[in-house]
Amino acid sequence: MEVNGPDVRKYLKKFISEPKKKVRLKNYDTAWVPHEALKEGGEEDVKDLLKGLLEKDRRELAEAQELLAASRQYSILIVLQGMDTSGKDGTIRHVMSGVNPQGCEVHSFKVPGTEDHTHDFLWRYEKVLPERGMIGIFNRSYYEDVLVVHVHPDRMEELPETIGPDAKGFWEGRYKDINALERHLVRNGTIVLKFFLHISKDEQKRRLLDRLNNKEKYWKFSVTDIAERQYWDEYMDAYEEMLAATSTAYAPWFIVPADHKWMARTFVAEAVTSAIEGLHLTYPEFSKDQLRHLKEAKETLERE
């Protein structure tokens, strides 16, 4: 059985990390916008235009989600990864604000607990995968288990020595496990959409300072953000390795330019909408008996 990846609009495809190819994140423009003239106009011009595009995309996404739920043939899994302040929470809040909340579930994964550590690293994610007709969003995901612990081996769960991180081929094995899971999901009707929200180090600094300069944003700031920033280069290396190893034809990574928040949000909205549209779904057809029952129900209501 052929396993196909998401069918998205043409311009989005150029942001796909090509499977089995080395990735150099410095070659990707974190501040990309659709029209070069916008860069000269400044942040507010970009924001106003992309806000308009996002509103249009939200309407289209709401319509696509309704068709997804009605057909119940496929499910959508959205994976969001990125450095601190890259905009994962904001993307979820703005992109999904127009969809039916009954058809969408968001899961944010924190540090694994004791029970999680007694199972394989994919266990806690597999429990909450979306059912057919649903959109599931992973705000961070099983990719943390090849990113954070790769940069900070001391945070790795306790594993038997024979299968732990010092065992030969450990990281390659985890990449293969992830690819196998996603292949299984796609083969069984889940469209996997993976977005790496790519911001520059300068933009992260600006956003962190914005939090520290605004009392209403103090709650967003964590001293760990500063500590993790010291490992920026190590994280970029880990992301490059991960993207190269796990971007596949059936579940590719989109490297999303995220220095402009509204650009990232518009990008994700368009990708999700076009992926659903690319399934060419239709509303369910009804048998003669079902249509008869509907007609009778209508007549009963009209007689009241």
mmCIF file of C-alpha atoms in Angstrom:
data_model
loop_
_atom_site.group_PDB
_atom_site.id
_atom_site.type_symbol
_atom_site.label_atom_id
_atom_site.label_comp_id
_atom_site.label_asym_id
_atom_site.label_seq_id
_atom_site.Cartn_x
_atom_site.Cartn_y
_atom_site.Cartn_z
ATOM 1 C CA MET A 1 0.000 0.000 0.000
ATOM 2 C CA GLU A 2 1.367 3.375 -1.045
ATOM 3 C CA VAL A 3 1.761 5.836 1.815
ATOM 4 C CA ASN A 4 1.322 9.432 0.670
ATOM 5 C CA GLY A 5 2.117 12.648 2.463
ATOM 6 C CA PRO A 6 -0.075 15.759 2.757
ATOM 7 C CA ASP A 7 -1.162 17.490 -0.443
ATOM 8 C CA VAL A 8 -0.682 21.206 0.213
ATOM 9 C CA ARG A 9 -0.623 24.376 -1.869
ATOM 10 C CA LYS A 10 2.350 24.749 -4.156
ATOM 11 C CA TYR A 11 4.101 27.682 -2.461
ATOM 12 C CA LEU A 12 4.124 25.825 0.870
ATOM 13 C CA LYS A 13 6.054 22.908 -0.585
ATOM 14 C CA LYS A 14 9.256 24.914 -0.935
ATOM 15 C CA PHE A 15 9.450 25.073 2.862
ATOM 16 C CA ILE A 16 9.495 21.298 3.217
ATOM 17 C CA SER A 17 12.712 19.831 4.562
ATOM 18 C CA GLU A 18 13.666 17.462 1.772
ATOM 19 C CA PRO A 19 13.721 13.857 3.001
ATOM 20 C CA LYS A 20 17.147 12.296 3.552
ATOM 21 C CA LYS A 21 18.925 15.589 2.903
ATOM 22 C CA LYS A 22 21.203 17.462 5.298
ATOM 23 C CA VAL A 23 19.623 20.552 6.793
ATOM 24 C CA ARG A 24 21.391 23.853 7.373
ATOM 25 C CA LEU A 25 18.973 26.092 9.234
ATOM 26 C CA LYS A 26 21.083 29.187 8.612
ATOM 27 C CA ASN A 27 20.096 28.856 4.942
ATOM 28 C CA TYR A 28 16.406 29.370 5.796
ATOM 29 C CA ASP A 29 15.173 32.958 6.079
ATOM 30 C CA THR A 30 13.422 33.273 9.441
ATOM 31 C CA ALA A 31 11.951 36.651 8.413
ATOM 32 C CA TRP A 32 10.513 35.555 5.038
ATOM 33 C CA VAL A 33 7.236 37.162 3.963
ATOM 34 C CA PRO A 34 5.247 36.625 0.732
ATOM 35 C CA HIS A 35 6.037 40.075 -0.703
ATOM 36 C CA GLU A 36 9.483 41.677 -0.434
ATOM 37 C CA ALA A 37 7.928 45.134 -0.334
ATOM 38 C CA LEU A 38 6.513 44.295 3.083
ATOM 39 C CA LYS A 39 9.979 44.172 4.591
ATOM 40 C CA GLU A 40 10.495 47.803 3.659
ATOM 41 C CA GLY A 41 7.126 48.753 5.134
ATOM 42 C CA GLY A 42 7.955 47.461 8.591
ATOM 43 C CA GLU A 43 6.429 45.103 11.126
ATOM 44 C CA GLU A 44 3.019 46.787 11.307
ATOM 45 C CA ASP A 45 2.470 46.630 7.520
ATOM 46 C CA VAL A 46 3.367 42.941 7.546
ATOM 47 C CA LYS A 47 1.120 42.341 10.527
ATOM 48 C CA ASP A 48 -1.908 44.091 9.002
ATOM 49 C CA LEU A 49 -1.690 42.241 5.700
ATOM 50 C CA LEU A 50 -1.111 38.840 7.262
ATOM 51 C CA LYS A 51 -3.891 39.364 9.814
ATOM 52 C CA GLY A 52 -6.274 39.767 6.877
ATOM 53 C CA LEU A 53 -4.942 36.633 5.218
ATOM 54 C CA LEU A 54 -5.195 34.717 8.483
ATOM 55 C CA GLU A 55 -8.850 35.684 8.935
ATOM 56 C CA LYS A 56 -9.582 34.304 5.466
ATOM 57 C CA ASP A 57 -7.631 31.139 6.249
ATOM 58 C CA ARG A 58 -9.526 30.659 9.518
ATOM 59 C CA ARG A 59 -12.854 30.729 7.683
ATOM 60 C CA GLU A 60 -11.586 28.193 5.172
ATOM 61 C CA LEU A 61 -10.201 26.013 7.961
ATOM 62 C CA ALA A 62 -13.551 26.030 9.785
ATOM 63 C CA GLU A 63 -15.271 24.800 6.611
ATOM 64 C CA ALA A 64 -12.597 22.164 6.003
ATOM 65 C CA GLN A 65 -12.822 20.931 9.593
ATOM 66 C CA GLU A 66 -16.595 20.500 9.311
ATOM 67 C CA LEU A 67 -16.113 18.326 6.233
ATOM 68 C CA LEU A 68 -13.380 16.349 8.004
ATOM 69 C CA ALA A 69 -15.710 15.693 10.946
ATOM 70 C CA ALA A 70 -18.673 14.785 8.725
ATOM 71 C CA SER A 71 -16.773 12.317 6.557
ATOM 72 C CA ARG A 72 -14.889 10.660 9.476
ATOM 73 C CA GLN A 73 -12.425 9.108 7.032
ATOM 74 C CA TYR A 74 -9.223 10.774 8.206
ATOM 75 C CA SER A 75 -7.735 12.459 11.243
ATOM 76 C CA ILE A 76 -5.191 15.288 11.357
ATOM 77 C CA LEU A 77 -2.187 15.343 13.692
ATOM 78 C CA ILE A 78 -0.437 18.720 13.946
ATOM 79 C CA VAL A 79 3.007 18.700 15.553
ATOM 80 C CA LEU A 80 4.477 22.050 16.634
ATOM 81 C CA GLN A 81 8.134 22.342 17.606
ATOM 82 C CA GLY A 82 10.389 25.324 18.080
ATOM 83 C CA MET A 83 12.689 27.157 20.433
ATOM 84 C CA ASP A 84 11.298 29.065 23.416
ATOM 85 C CA THR A 85 9.281 32.138 22.277
ATOM 86 C CA SER A 86 8.926 30.745 18.730
ATOM 87 C CA GLY A 87 5.148 31.204 18.948
ATOM 88 C CA LYS A 88 3.693 27.730 19.427
ATOM 89 C CA ASP A 89 1.000 28.809 21.902
ATOM 90 C CA GLY A 90 0.071 31.878 19.872
ATOM 91 C CA THR A 91 -0.145 29.855 16.674
ATOM 92 C CA ILE A 92 -2.574 27.419 18.267
ATOM 93 C CA ARG A 93 -4.659 30.217 19.790
ATOM 94 C CA HIS A 94 -4.963 32.283 16.602
ATOM 95 C CA VAL A 95 -5.117 29.570 13.952
ATOM 96 C CA MET A 96 -7.597 27.303 15.702
ATOM 97 C CA SER A 97 -9.838 30.030 17.147
ATOM 98 C CA GLY A 98 -12.408 29.576 14.377
ATOM 99 C CA VAL A 99 -12.801 25.813 14.484
ATOM 100 C CA ASN A 100 -15.376 23.805 16.409
ATOM 101 C CA PRO A 101 -13.689 23.007 19.751
ATOM 102 C CA GLN A 102 -15.469 19.638 19.822
ATOM 103 C CA GLY A 103 -13.476 18.613 16.779
ATOM 104 C CA CYS A 104 -10.043 19.668 18.031
ATOM 105 C CA GLU A 105 -7.875 18.595 20.967
ATOM 106 C CA VAL A 106 -4.630 20.241 22.106
ATOM 107 C CA HIS A 107 -2.046 18.386 24.169
ATOM 108 C CA SER A 108 0.940 20.136 25.750
ATOM 109 C CA PHE A 109 3.549 17.709 27.001
ATOM 110 C CA LYS A 110 5.572 18.652 30.041
ATOM 111 C CA VAL A 111 8.458 16.798 31.680
ATOM 112 C CA PRO A 112 7.656 13.041 31.713
ATOM 113 C CA GLY A 113 6.454 11.645 35.033
ATOM 114 C CA THR A 114 7.282 8.404 36.805
ATOM 115 C CA GLU A 115 4.613 6.411 34.972
ATOM 116 C CA ASP A 116 5.806 7.761 31.619
ATOM 117 C CA HIS A 117 9.356 6.654 32.396
ATOM 118 C CA THR A 118 8.224 3.089 33.051
ATOM 119 C CA HIS A 119 7.025 2.812 29.438
ATOM 120 C CA ASP A 120 8.666 3.394 26.076
ATOM 121 C CA PHE A 121 9.172 7.046 25.108
ATOM 122 C CA LEU A 122 6.266 7.062 22.625
ATOM 123 C CA TRP A 123 3.696 5.651 25.043
ATOM 124 C CA ARG A 124 2.259 8.874 26.458
ATOM 125 C CA TYR A 125 1.799 10.356 22.984
ATOM 126 C CA GLU A 126 0.115 7.324 21.454
ATOM 127 C CA LYS A 127 -2.583 7.460 24.148
ATOM 128 C CA VAL A 128 -3.933 10.802 22.901
ATOM 129 C CA LEU A 129 -3.722 10.478 19.126
ATOM 130 C CA PRO A 130 -6.756 11.955 17.311
ATOM 131 C CA GLU A 131 -9.591 9.702 16.197
ATOM 132 C CA ARG A 132 -10.986 9.879 12.664
ATOM 133 C CA GLY A 133 -12.786 13.133 12.017
ATOM 134 C CA MET A 134 -10.708 14.975 14.627
ATOM 135 C CA ILE A 135 -7.781 17.402 14.612
ATOM 136 C CA GLY A 136 -5.160 16.726 17.274
ATOM 137 C CA ILE A 137 -2.412 19.228 18.126
ATOM 138 C CA PHE A 138 0.792 18.336 19.931
ATOM 139 C CA ASN A 139 2.357 21.457 21.452
ATOM 140 C CA ARG A 140 5.807 19.917 21.669
ATOM 141 C CA SER A 141 5.781 16.180 21.136
ATOM 142 C CA TYR A 142 7.782 12.969 21.037
ATOM 143 C CA TYR A 143 10.405 15.035 19.224
ATOM 144 C CA GLU A 144 11.399 16.464 22.601
ATOM 145 C CA ASP A 145 12.814 12.988 23.254
ATOM 146 C CA VAL A 146 15.400 13.494 20.510
ATOM 147 C CA LEU A 147 15.963 17.213 21.113
ATOM 148 C CA VAL A 148 16.040 18.298 24.764
ATOM 149 C CA VAL A 149 17.577 15.069 26.021
ATOM 150 C CA HIS A 150 20.069 15.159 23.153
ATOM 151 C CA VAL A 151 21.287 18.564 24.343
ATOM 152 C CA HIS A 152 20.880 17.627 28.020
ATOM 153 C CA PRO A 153 21.672 13.906 28.395
ATOM 154 C CA ASP A 154 21.256 14.260 32.178
ATOM 155 C CA ARG A 155 17.513 14.681 31.611
ATOM 156 C CA MET A 156 17.200 11.304 29.901
ATOM 157 C CA GLU A 157 14.898 8.852 31.662
ATOM 158 C CA GLU A 158 16.584 5.942 33.374
ATOM 159 C CA LEU A 159 17.023 3.106 30.909
ATOM 160 C CA PRO A 160 18.776 -0.259 31.130
ATOM 161 C CA GLU A 161 22.377 0.101 29.998
ATOM 162 C CA THR A 162 21.823 -2.215 27.027
ATOM 163 C CA ILE A 163 19.183 0.091 25.504
ATOM 164 C CA GLY A 164 20.253 3.449 26.939
ATOM 165 C CA PRO A 165 21.812 6.466 25.201
ATOM 166 C CA ASP A 166 25.305 4.987 25.467
ATOM 167 C CA ALA A 167 24.252 1.960 23.418
ATOM 168 C CA LYS A 168 25.401 1.954 19.807
ATOM 169 C CA GLY A 169 22.845 3.461 17.413
ATOM 170 C CA PHE A 170 20.594 4.818 20.185
ATOM 171 C CA TRP A 171 19.604 8.097 18.490
ATOM 172 C CA GLU A 172 19.304 6.506 15.057
ATOM 173 C CA GLY A 173 17.014 3.949 16.663
ATOM 174 C CA ARG A 174 14.770 6.642 18.099
ATOM 175 C CA TYR A 175 14.524 8.366 14.729
ATOM 176 C CA LYS A 176 13.542 5.045 13.144
ATOM 177 C CA ASP A 177 10.912 4.451 15.838
ATOM 178 C CA ILE A 178 9.391 7.876 15.172
ATOM 179 C CA ASN A 179 9.388 7.320 11.415
ATOM 180 C CA ALA A 180 7.774 3.917 11.874
ATOM 181 C CA LEU A 181 5.056 5.387 14.107
ATOM 182 C CA GLU A 182 4.264 8.152 11.631
ATOM 183 C CA ARG A 183 4.232 5.735 8.713
ATOM 184 C CA HIS A 184 1.782 3.563 10.641
ATOM 185 C CA LEU A 185 -0.415 6.586 11.374
ATOM 186 C CA VAL A 186 -0.474 7.773 7.759
ATOM 187 C CA ARG A 187 -1.204 4.272 6.478
ATOM 188 C CA ASN A 188 -4.188 4.141 8.826
ATOM 189 C CA GLY A 189 -5.713 7.455 7.880
ATOM 190 C CA THR A 190 -3.928 10.125 9.935
ATOM 191 C CA ILE A 191 -2.453 13.080 8.065
ATOM 192 C CA VAL A 192 0.700 14.128 9.937
ATOM 193 C CA LEU A 193 1.583 17.831 9.640
ATOM 194 C CA LYS A 194 4.845 18.824 11.335
ATOM 195 C CA PHE A 195 5.885 22.460 11.743
ATOM 196 C CA PHE A 196 9.232 23.699 13.024
ATOM 197 C CA LEU A 197 8.687 27.371 13.917
ATOM 198 C CA HIS A 198 12.061 28.781 12.948
ATOM 199 C CA ILE A 199 13.066 32.045 14.625
ATOM 200 C CA SER A 200 16.421 33.789 14.729
ATOM 201 C CA LYS A 201 18.432 34.177 17.904
ATOM 202 C CA ASP A 202 18.049 37.967 17.637
ATOM 203 C CA GLU A 203 14.268 37.652 17.436
ATOM 204 C CA GLN A 204 14.190 35.399 20.482
ATOM 205 C CA LYS A 205 16.185 38.046 22.380
ATOM 206 C CA ARG A 206 13.707 40.725 21.326
ATOM 207 C CA ARG A 207 10.737 38.657 22.495
ATOM 208 C CA LEU A 208 12.344 37.829 25.825
ATOM 209 C CA LEU A 209 13.126 41.507 26.428
ATOM 210 C CA ASP A 210 9.549 42.369 25.478
ATOM 211 C CA ARG A 211 8.353 40.105 28.274
ATOM 212 C CA LEU A 212 10.722 41.710 30.737
ATOM 213 C CA ASN A 213 9.755 45.244 29.699
ATOM 214 C CA ASN A 214 6.020 44.653 30.034
ATOM 215 C CA LYS A 215 4.530 43.911 33.454
ATOM 216 C CA GLU A 216 1.553 42.184 31.856
ATOM 217 C CA LYS A 217 3.944 39.715 30.250
ATOM 218 C CA TYR A 218 6.059 38.940 33.298
ATOM 219 C CA TRP A 219 4.121 35.715 33.789
ATOM 220 C CA LYS A 220 5.362 34.461 30.430
ATOM 221 C CA PHE A 221 8.995 34.776 31.422
ATOM 222 C CA SER A 222 10.997 31.938 32.937
ATOM 223 C CA VAL A 223 14.609 32.073 34.060
ATOM 224 C CA THR A 224 15.055 28.738 32.300
ATOM 225 C CA ASP A 225 14.544 30.611 29.009
ATOM 226 C CA ILE A 226 17.827 32.426 29.611
ATOM 227 C CA ALA A 227 19.570 29.233 30.679
ATOM 228 C CA GLU A 228 18.413 27.349 27.580
ATOM 229 C CA ARG A 229 19.408 30.257 25.328
ATOM 230 C CA GLN A 230 23.044 29.521 26.210
ATOM 231 C CA TYR A 231 22.637 26.217 24.356
ATOM 232 C CA TRP A 232 21.339 27.807 21.147
ATOM 233 C CA ASP A 233 24.025 26.317 18.878
ATOM 234 C CA GLU A 234 23.616 22.858 20.411
ATOM 235 C CA TYR A 235 19.871 23.039 19.835
ATOM 236 C CA MET A 236 20.347 24.098 16.225
ATOM 237 C CA ASP A 237 22.626 21.088 15.697
ATOM 238 C CA ALA A 238 20.033 18.799 17.301
ATOM 239 C CA TYR A 239 17.226 20.249 15.173
ATOM 240 C CA GLU A 240 19.243 19.886 11.980
ATOM 241 C CA GLU A 241 19.988 16.245 12.745
ATOM 242 C CA MET A 242 16.381 15.546 13.707
ATOM 243 C CA LEU A 243 14.905 17.270 10.637
ATOM 244 C CA ALA A 244 17.217 15.372 8.293
ATOM 245 C CA ALA A 245 16.421 12.035 9.945
ATOM 246 C CA THR A 246 12.638 12.381 10.301
ATOM 247 C CA SER A 247 11.389 14.450 7.371
ATOM 248 C CA THR A 248 9.824 11.830 5.127
ATOM 249 C CA ALA A 249 7.688 11.801 2.005
ATOM 250 C CA TYR A 250 4.662 10.695 4.062
ATOM 251 C CA ALA A 251 5.273 13.018 7.054
ATOM 252 C CA PRO A 252 7.537 15.896 5.988
ATOM 253 C CA TRP A 253 8.736 18.751 8.170
ATOM 254 C CA PHE A 254 7.777 22.302 7.241
ATOM 255 C CA ILE A 255 10.445 24.819 8.268
ATOM 256 C CA VAL A 256 8.237 27.824 8.977
ATOM 257 C CA PRO A 257 9.681 31.368 8.911
ATOM 258 C CA ALA A 258 8.543 32.611 12.324
ATOM 259 C CA ASP A 259 10.241 35.950 13.038
ATOM 260 C CA HIS A 260 6.932 37.554 12.012
ATOM 261 C CA LYS A 261 4.290 35.893 14.201
ATOM 262 C CA TRP A 262 1.466 36.527 11.774
ATOM 263 C CA MET A 263 3.466 34.962 8.957
ATOM 264 C CA ALA A 264 3.900 31.747 10.925
ATOM 265 C CA ARG A 265 0.234 31.664 11.859
ATOM 266 C CA THR A 266 -0.898 32.243 8.276
ATOM 267 C CA PHE A 267 1.500 29.563 7.035
ATOM 268 C CA VAL A 268 0.193 26.935 9.464
ATOM 269 C CA ALA A 269 -3.444 27.808 8.752
ATOM 270 C CA GLU A 270 -2.923 27.486 5.000
ATOM 271 C CA ALA A 271 -1.028 24.220 5.347
ATOM 272 C CA VAL A 272 -3.703 22.590 7.507
ATOM 273 C CA THR A 273 -6.560 23.851 5.343
ATOM 274 C CA SER A 274 -4.973 22.808 2.069
ATOM 275 C CA ALA A 275 -4.020 19.387 3.472
ATOM 276 C CA ILE A 276 -7.670 18.724 4.332
ATOM 277 C CA GLU A 277 -8.843 20.095 0.977
ATOM 278 C CA GLY A 278 -6.288 17.836 -0.723
ATOM 279 C CA LEU A 279 -8.142 14.793 0.630
ATOM 280 C CA HIS A 280 -11.107 15.656 -1.645
ATOM 281 C CA LEU A 281 -13.605 14.693 1.013
ATOM 282 C CA THR A 282 -17.361 14.731 0.487
ATOM 283 C CA TYR A 283 -20.288 14.800 2.852
ATOM 284 C CA PRO A 284 -21.807 11.370 3.618
ATOM 285 C CA GLU A 285 -24.395 10.006 1.212
ATOM 286 C CA PHE A 286 -27.678 8.703 2.622
ATOM 287 C CA SER A 287 -29.591 5.584 1.648
ATOM 288 C CA LYS A 288 -33.249 5.695 0.587
ATOM 289 C CA ASP A 289 -34.326 4.470 4.011
ATOM 290 C CA GLN A 290 -32.263 7.120 5.764
ATOM 291 C CA LEU A 291 -33.670 9.839 3.509
ATOM 292 C CA ARG A 292 -37.188 8.571 4.236
ATOM 293 C CA HIS A 293 -36.574 8.818 7.974
ATOM 294 C CA LEU A 294 -35.234 12.342 7.572
ATOM 295 C CA LYS A 295 -38.288 13.324 5.565
ATOM 296 C CA GLU A 296 -40.589 11.888 8.204
ATOM 297 C CA ALA A 297 -38.734 13.749 10.949
ATOM 298 C CA LYS A 298 -39.056 16.994 9.009
ATOM 299 C CA GLU A 299 -42.788 16.488 8.486
ATOM 300 C CA THR A 300 -43.269 15.710 12.200
ATOM 301 C CA LEU A 301 -41.544 18.930 13.197
ATOM 302 C CA GLU A 302 -43.461 20.994 10.651
ATOM 303 C CA ARG A 303 -46.784 19.678 12.006
ATOM 304 C CA GLU A 304 -46.068 20.901 15.547
#
